[in-house]
Amino acid sequence: MRRNERRHAPSAEADSRVLFDAIGADAAAERAAQCSVPREGGWRPGARWARNERAQVEAAIEALPAHRRPPQRELGRVSEAARPVFRPAEERVAPPAPLRELARRTEAAEPLFRPGTRGWDGADLQAAIDGLPAHQRPSYQELSRKSEVVGSPFRPMPPDEGARVAMPPLQFPGEDAPNKRGRGVGKRDRYRNEARLPRRSARDGHGGEAGYVAPPNLAQLALMPSVQFPGEGPHPDNHGKSEPTAPTYGQGRFFQTGRTLGSVVARVCRDGDAAAFPELAAEPPLVTARKAGPRVELAAVNACARSLGLVPGMALTMARAQVPGLEVRAADPEGDAAELRVLAELIARRWAPNVAISDADGLFIDLTGVAHLHGGEERFARRLVRLLARHGVGARVAIADTPGAAWALARFGTEPDCVSLLKARQHGQLGQLPVAALRLDGAALDLLARLGIARIGQLLDLPRAPLVRRFGRAITLRIDQLTGRAPEPLDPVEPPERILVEQRFAEPIATPVAIEHWLRDLMARLAVALAQAGQGARAVELVAARVDGVPQQLRLGFARPTRDAAHMLRLALRRIEEIEPGYGIDALALRVRRADPLGPEPLSPELAGRTEPDLAPLVDTLANRIGLERLWRMAPIESDVPERAVACVPPLDPPARAAAALKRDDVRRLDGGAPDHPWQPRWPRPARLLRRPEPVHHVMAELPDQPPRRFTWRGVIHRVVRAEGPERIAGEWWRRPAERHAVRDYFRVEDEQGRRFWLYRRGDGVRPETGDLSWHLHAR
Amino acid sequence: MTELESRSVPDTPTIADLRRTVQAIAGENVQAMPTLPFGLDAIDGRLAGNGLRLDALHEVAGEGASWGDDSAAVLFMAGIVARLSGPVLWVVRTRDLFAPGLFQAGLDPRRVIYAEARDDEELLALMEDGLRHRSLCAVLGEARRVSTASTRRLQLSAQGGPAVALLLKQTPRGGGDPFALPSAATTRWRVASAPSAPAPWGGLGPACWRLSCVRQRGGDPFELFVEAPDETGRLALPARLVDRPVAPERAPARAVG
């Protein structure tokens, strides 16, 4: 129609305009019928349609499938104005008329509730807080926050859960300016020596250029949008604008996010999918990504993501653009291969003896002579699928009489069911599968596609000799493997055999002497078996089968793989009292639960030239008594804070790798001296440290840097005779922001009897934000 | 074996093993017992064997019952172990040892394995395990209630191997003498703090201890003032008090001004 219009444009413009309008009306009607989301303006709460037909809008949102609903961020805006709590202010300042029409709920970007400001007296705060709607009440953290200098700088302040502090009524930031102005600017702060200056903001021109502090426009405050992205959006400090010169809202913009409706709602989605896969609503889209060359692409997608149009091989950035709420994990091919191997071993142990790994995600299982044990081939397949589903693995099983046919059917079968069965010698059914089901390489597939051969059936009809001439033997081999004329042996996975040595007795034994004797014998045999397998035991289980059928188990663990029969025997004998023979023991078995490969060992460490002794047997012995968690070594950490200068590491650590060599032009090469040990003796440290520094009382000390003359600790008065200090240790601002200004001044003092103490004072005595000048004892 | 050889500390466990084997073949020689001299004549001259016997149990006690009163004893033990070579096992009841302090007494943290025991019996059993292992150079522990039989067992375990056993006897809660029960230890020490000499720059010099050997096998008890160990773990005699017998303290020096 448009083409017709152009031709007739010079002569019949009015007609074309009418036609165009008619088309537009039709399109609008169609859009309104299909999707109730308005095209321009989008989810703009406060819009007239949202205001008036709230219930209908909500019903429409509910009717949408989950993946098409607008994100919660956009939905969270309520289309009604919030009533500001501070009623008198509303009467004081009349809101401008056009702003009121928008009528959006708001919260200012910075918290409106800032407790700890001076000048508040305990009044009807609870009433004020209760007067706020539930979503606007300040959190407990804000309520209980005191000024930072009171709390411990190196530990987080515990919030007062449930403790309602009597606090003054709400005041918006800057609100106290009118109150303060009456008292004068030079009001002294409790912690500062100089007068507290008012906070600089745009209200007073960022530093007083304008010289006029405007009262806050509360009505405007009440009309700010609830969602603020960092660095954007109107702010009460800026007179309601995002920047002083920012443009006003344009048409079709979501609060200056830069996104338009089209990109938000344009998701590739076929309407029929929602019905076919009802579980889509429950599962969020999840993909794994891997790096292939210069770009990151999707390795695997789940069902929900696939229905949204993501396929493996797509670029990750495109996937993210299409599906904003996408969850991405890193692909782990080695882990997947290991787990596939574990699954293969499991199936080989219990289900069918010959299991081979076919691909990165497939297994060949040989059902010869096994299917009847599981009640038939189909039942076997269904049970397998159910087993895997219980472990969260989705599977498709295809049963055929050749591996090639099974591969093709499993991967490219078109039936929606998970299990497909091919009757014997019915290869005609495979004719409909695409040629890719033949496991050919890419070049051959391209060539076949160019030749126009798309189905296996077409390939089967072709004469074989020209195929061999064109493609080599690969295609014909695959065809023969599919039909069964060429053999395809499987390379089965062998489940590892667990080493087990057992001794059965003609008569049950019950005395510890006998048990010890046979244990010695068994340990020797176990050592021989481990040596033959080239392994060392990490976990061994001793199972004593009793006459009455209650087996007694004893588990031994070793830090390093070991074959030493004497060592294992010593550890077992230490715990032999745990075995209760009862009426007698019929059999003793030693089972290796975990083994690691262990090469040949030298007979004694001196012969091997090892200078430092082997501590692994010692660690085993200790760990079998108290557990590995109670064994540790201390490692230095470069930190000034004493509690953080030490880390506990496991006792048998692998040797630390040598530090990477510096580059030739690295500036650290200029430093010729050896690096200081973090525990260098220039800063003396005590031998025992209190976990929590204890406060000391009645401290007499001159500020700012004189050591105390006397103090009282745990009720005992100590008079200080000699002292050294202060050693200033500042908080680590990169760990916790509360430590930014915190400072501890440590003093080493000696009292009149020669006892030495390590005290510190919080704060440097000059600036109040560094500490509250309280004294603590940290160590002796 | 000459005096020099008997006094030197073995470098590697291999040589110590060989030496011991040769000694065992040649017959026991009292003077060739492995000992660790303190480096101070005032102590070594009064110890039987001219040093601390290395294949024996030694007990050390602090001065008081409150927390931290045995920190001097801890540093004394750390100084002894710092001058040995080899891995160390330190069995504790609570995790309040501060490794930087021990490092500044000469004990490298890479040598020490710490083990936490739940009660005194387990602590002594762990010490015994460590001593039986024969590859450590020292086993340290801190306990409150140790029966005589347990000390006998520790002494026997220590006698076989190259490891020295140092047991810190903590004062029982509520006061009392940590050395109330008899024990089979070779030496018993008590380390108490003493006022230190003021440093020339007006600060704090090295700490001063009153070190007393309360009991030793084959010798007499003695007592003297020493300075705390330096970075290598060696004790020193305080300069001012080197020729002075143990005298009651005078009025304390003037406070820091």
PDB file of N, CA and C in Angstrom, chain A residues 9 31 34 130 135 156 160 215 221 239 283 293 314 324 358-359 382 479 503 576 622 633 648 655 676 741:
ATOM      1  N   ALA A   9       1.174   9.884  -4.791  1.00  0.00           N
ATOM      2  CA  ALA A   9       1.393  10.991  -3.845  1.00  0.00           C
ATOM      3  C   ALA A   9       1.184  12.368  -4.462  1.00  0.00           C
ATOM      4  N   ARG A  31      -2.242  -3.677  18.348  1.00  0.00           N
ATOM      5  CA  ARG A  31      -1.325  -3.659  19.483  1.00  0.00           C
ATOM      6  C   ARG A  31      -2.096  -3.703  20.791  1.00  0.00           C
ATOM      7  N   GLN A  34      -3.269  -7.182  21.359  1.00  0.00           N
ATOM      8  CA  GLN A  34      -2.287  -8.217  21.669  1.00  0.00           C
ATOM      9  C   GLN A  34      -1.583  -7.960  22.982  1.00  0.00           C
ATOM     10  N   ASP A 130       5.973   5.231  63.705  1.00  0.00           N
ATOM     11  CA  ASP A 130       4.795   4.405  63.419  1.00  0.00           C
ATOM     12  C   ASP A 130       3.893   5.079  62.417  1.00  0.00           C
ATOM     13  N   HIS A 135       7.056   0.647  54.560  1.00  0.00           N
ATOM     14  CA  HIS A 135       8.206   0.591  53.683  1.00  0.00           C
ATOM     15  C   HIS A 135       9.088   1.814  53.806  1.00  0.00           C
ATOM     16  N   PRO A 156      33.052  -4.515  64.537  1.00  0.00           N
ATOM     17  CA  PRO A 156      31.768  -3.946  64.130  1.00  0.00           C
ATOM     18  C   PRO A 156      30.866  -3.754  65.329  1.00  0.00           C
ATOM     19  N   ASP A 160      21.447  -2.802  67.868  1.00  0.00           N
ATOM     20  CA  ASP A 160      20.519  -3.103  68.964  1.00  0.00           C
ATOM     21  C   ASP A 160      19.252  -3.642  68.347  1.00  0.00           C
ATOM     22  N   PRO A 215      15.323  26.730  52.436  1.00  0.00           N
ATOM     23  CA  PRO A 215      14.688  25.623  53.146  1.00  0.00           C
ATOM     24  C   PRO A 215      14.348  24.519  52.161  1.00  0.00           C
ATOM     25  N   LEU A 221      10.542  17.000  47.548  1.00  0.00           N
ATOM     26  CA  LEU A 221      11.177  15.819  48.106  1.00  0.00           C
ATOM     27  C   LEU A 221      10.236  14.634  48.029  1.00  0.00           C
ATOM     28  N   HIS A 239      17.600  21.019  43.824  1.00  0.00           N
ATOM     29  CA  HIS A 239      16.330  21.653  43.493  1.00  0.00           C
ATOM     30  C   HIS A 239      15.489  20.800  42.569  1.00  0.00           C
ATOM     31  N   GLU A 283      11.888 -21.911  36.598  1.00  0.00           N
ATOM     32  CA  GLU A 283      13.339 -21.871  36.522  1.00  0.00           C
ATOM     33  C   GLU A 283      13.801 -20.609  35.859  1.00  0.00           C
ATOM     34  N   GLY A 293      38.569 -18.305  21.650  1.00  0.00           N
ATOM     35  CA  GLY A 293      39.271 -17.301  20.861  1.00  0.00           C
ATOM     36  C   GLY A 293      39.080 -15.931  21.485  1.00  0.00           C
ATOM     37  N   MET A 314      26.353 -18.846  20.764  1.00  0.00           N
ATOM     38  CA  MET A 314      26.024 -17.437  20.610  1.00  0.00           C
ATOM     39  C   MET A 314      26.981 -16.613  21.451  1.00  0.00           C
ATOM     40  N   PRO A 324      17.880  -9.790  29.848  1.00  0.00           N
ATOM     41  CA  PRO A 324      18.594  -8.992  30.851  1.00  0.00           C
ATOM     42  C   PRO A 324      18.851  -9.749  32.148  1.00  0.00           C
ATOM     43  N   SER A 358      31.178 -41.581  25.136  1.00  0.00           N
ATOM     44  CA  SER A 358      31.102 -41.330  23.700  1.00  0.00           C
ATOM     45  C   SER A 358      31.512 -39.915  23.351  1.00  0.00           C
ATOM     46  N   ASP A 359      31.133 -38.938  24.151  1.00  0.00           N
ATOM     47  CA  ASP A 359      31.383 -37.542  23.818  1.00  0.00           C
ATOM     48  C   ASP A 359      31.620 -36.788  25.093  1.00  0.00           C
ATOM     49  N   ARG A 382      14.008 -46.052  31.068  1.00  0.00           N
ATOM     50  CA  ARG A 382      13.215 -45.137  31.888  1.00  0.00           C
ATOM     51  C   ARG A 382      13.772 -45.050  33.303  1.00  0.00           C
ATOM     52  N   ILE A 479      28.383 -45.006   7.648  1.00  0.00           N
ATOM     53  CA  ILE A 479      27.127 -45.625   7.220  1.00  0.00           C
ATOM     54  C   ILE A 479      27.121 -47.104   7.603  1.00  0.00           C
ATOM     55  N   GLN A 503      40.376 -61.569  56.384  1.00  0.00           N
ATOM     56  CA  GLN A 503      40.776 -62.807  57.043  1.00  0.00           C
ATOM     57  C   GLN A 503      39.556 -63.347  57.764  1.00  0.00           C
ATOM     58  N   ILE A 576      42.268 -49.592  69.500  1.00  0.00           N
ATOM     59  CA  ILE A 576      41.676 -50.917  69.393  1.00  0.00           C
ATOM     60  C   ILE A 576      40.602 -51.132  70.441  1.00  0.00           C
ATOM     61  N   LEU A 622      48.920 -37.235  65.625  1.00  0.00           N
ATOM     62  CA  LEU A 622      48.209 -36.208  66.386  1.00  0.00           C
ATOM     63  C   LEU A 622      46.801 -36.015  65.855  1.00  0.00           C
ATOM     64  N   ARG A 633      49.891 -24.183  62.114  1.00  0.00           N
ATOM     65  CA  ARG A 633      51.118 -23.404  62.213  1.00  0.00           C
ATOM     66  C   ARG A 633      50.737 -21.945  62.103  1.00  0.00           C
ATOM     67  N   CYS A 648      46.509 -18.677  60.935  1.00  0.00           N
ATOM     68  CA  CYS A 648      46.707 -20.099  61.200  1.00  0.00           C
ATOM     69  C   CYS A 648      46.635 -20.853  59.885  1.00  0.00           C
ATOM     70  N   PRO A 655      55.030 -26.511  49.855  1.00  0.00           N
ATOM     71  CA  PRO A 655      55.982 -25.398  49.937  1.00  0.00           C
ATOM     72  C   PRO A 655      55.485 -24.229  49.107  1.00  0.00           C
ATOM     73  N   ASP A 676      61.665  -6.437  54.954  1.00  0.00           N
ATOM     74  CA  ASP A 676      61.506  -6.648  56.381  1.00  0.00           C
ATOM     75  C   ASP A 676      60.512  -7.759  56.645  1.00  0.00           C
ATOM     76  N   HIS A 741      39.423   6.322  60.553  1.00  0.00           N
ATOM     77  CA  HIS A 741      40.121   7.325  61.354  1.00  0.00           C
ATOM     78  C   HIS A 741      40.636   6.758  62.653  1.00  0.00           C
TER      79      HIS A 741
END
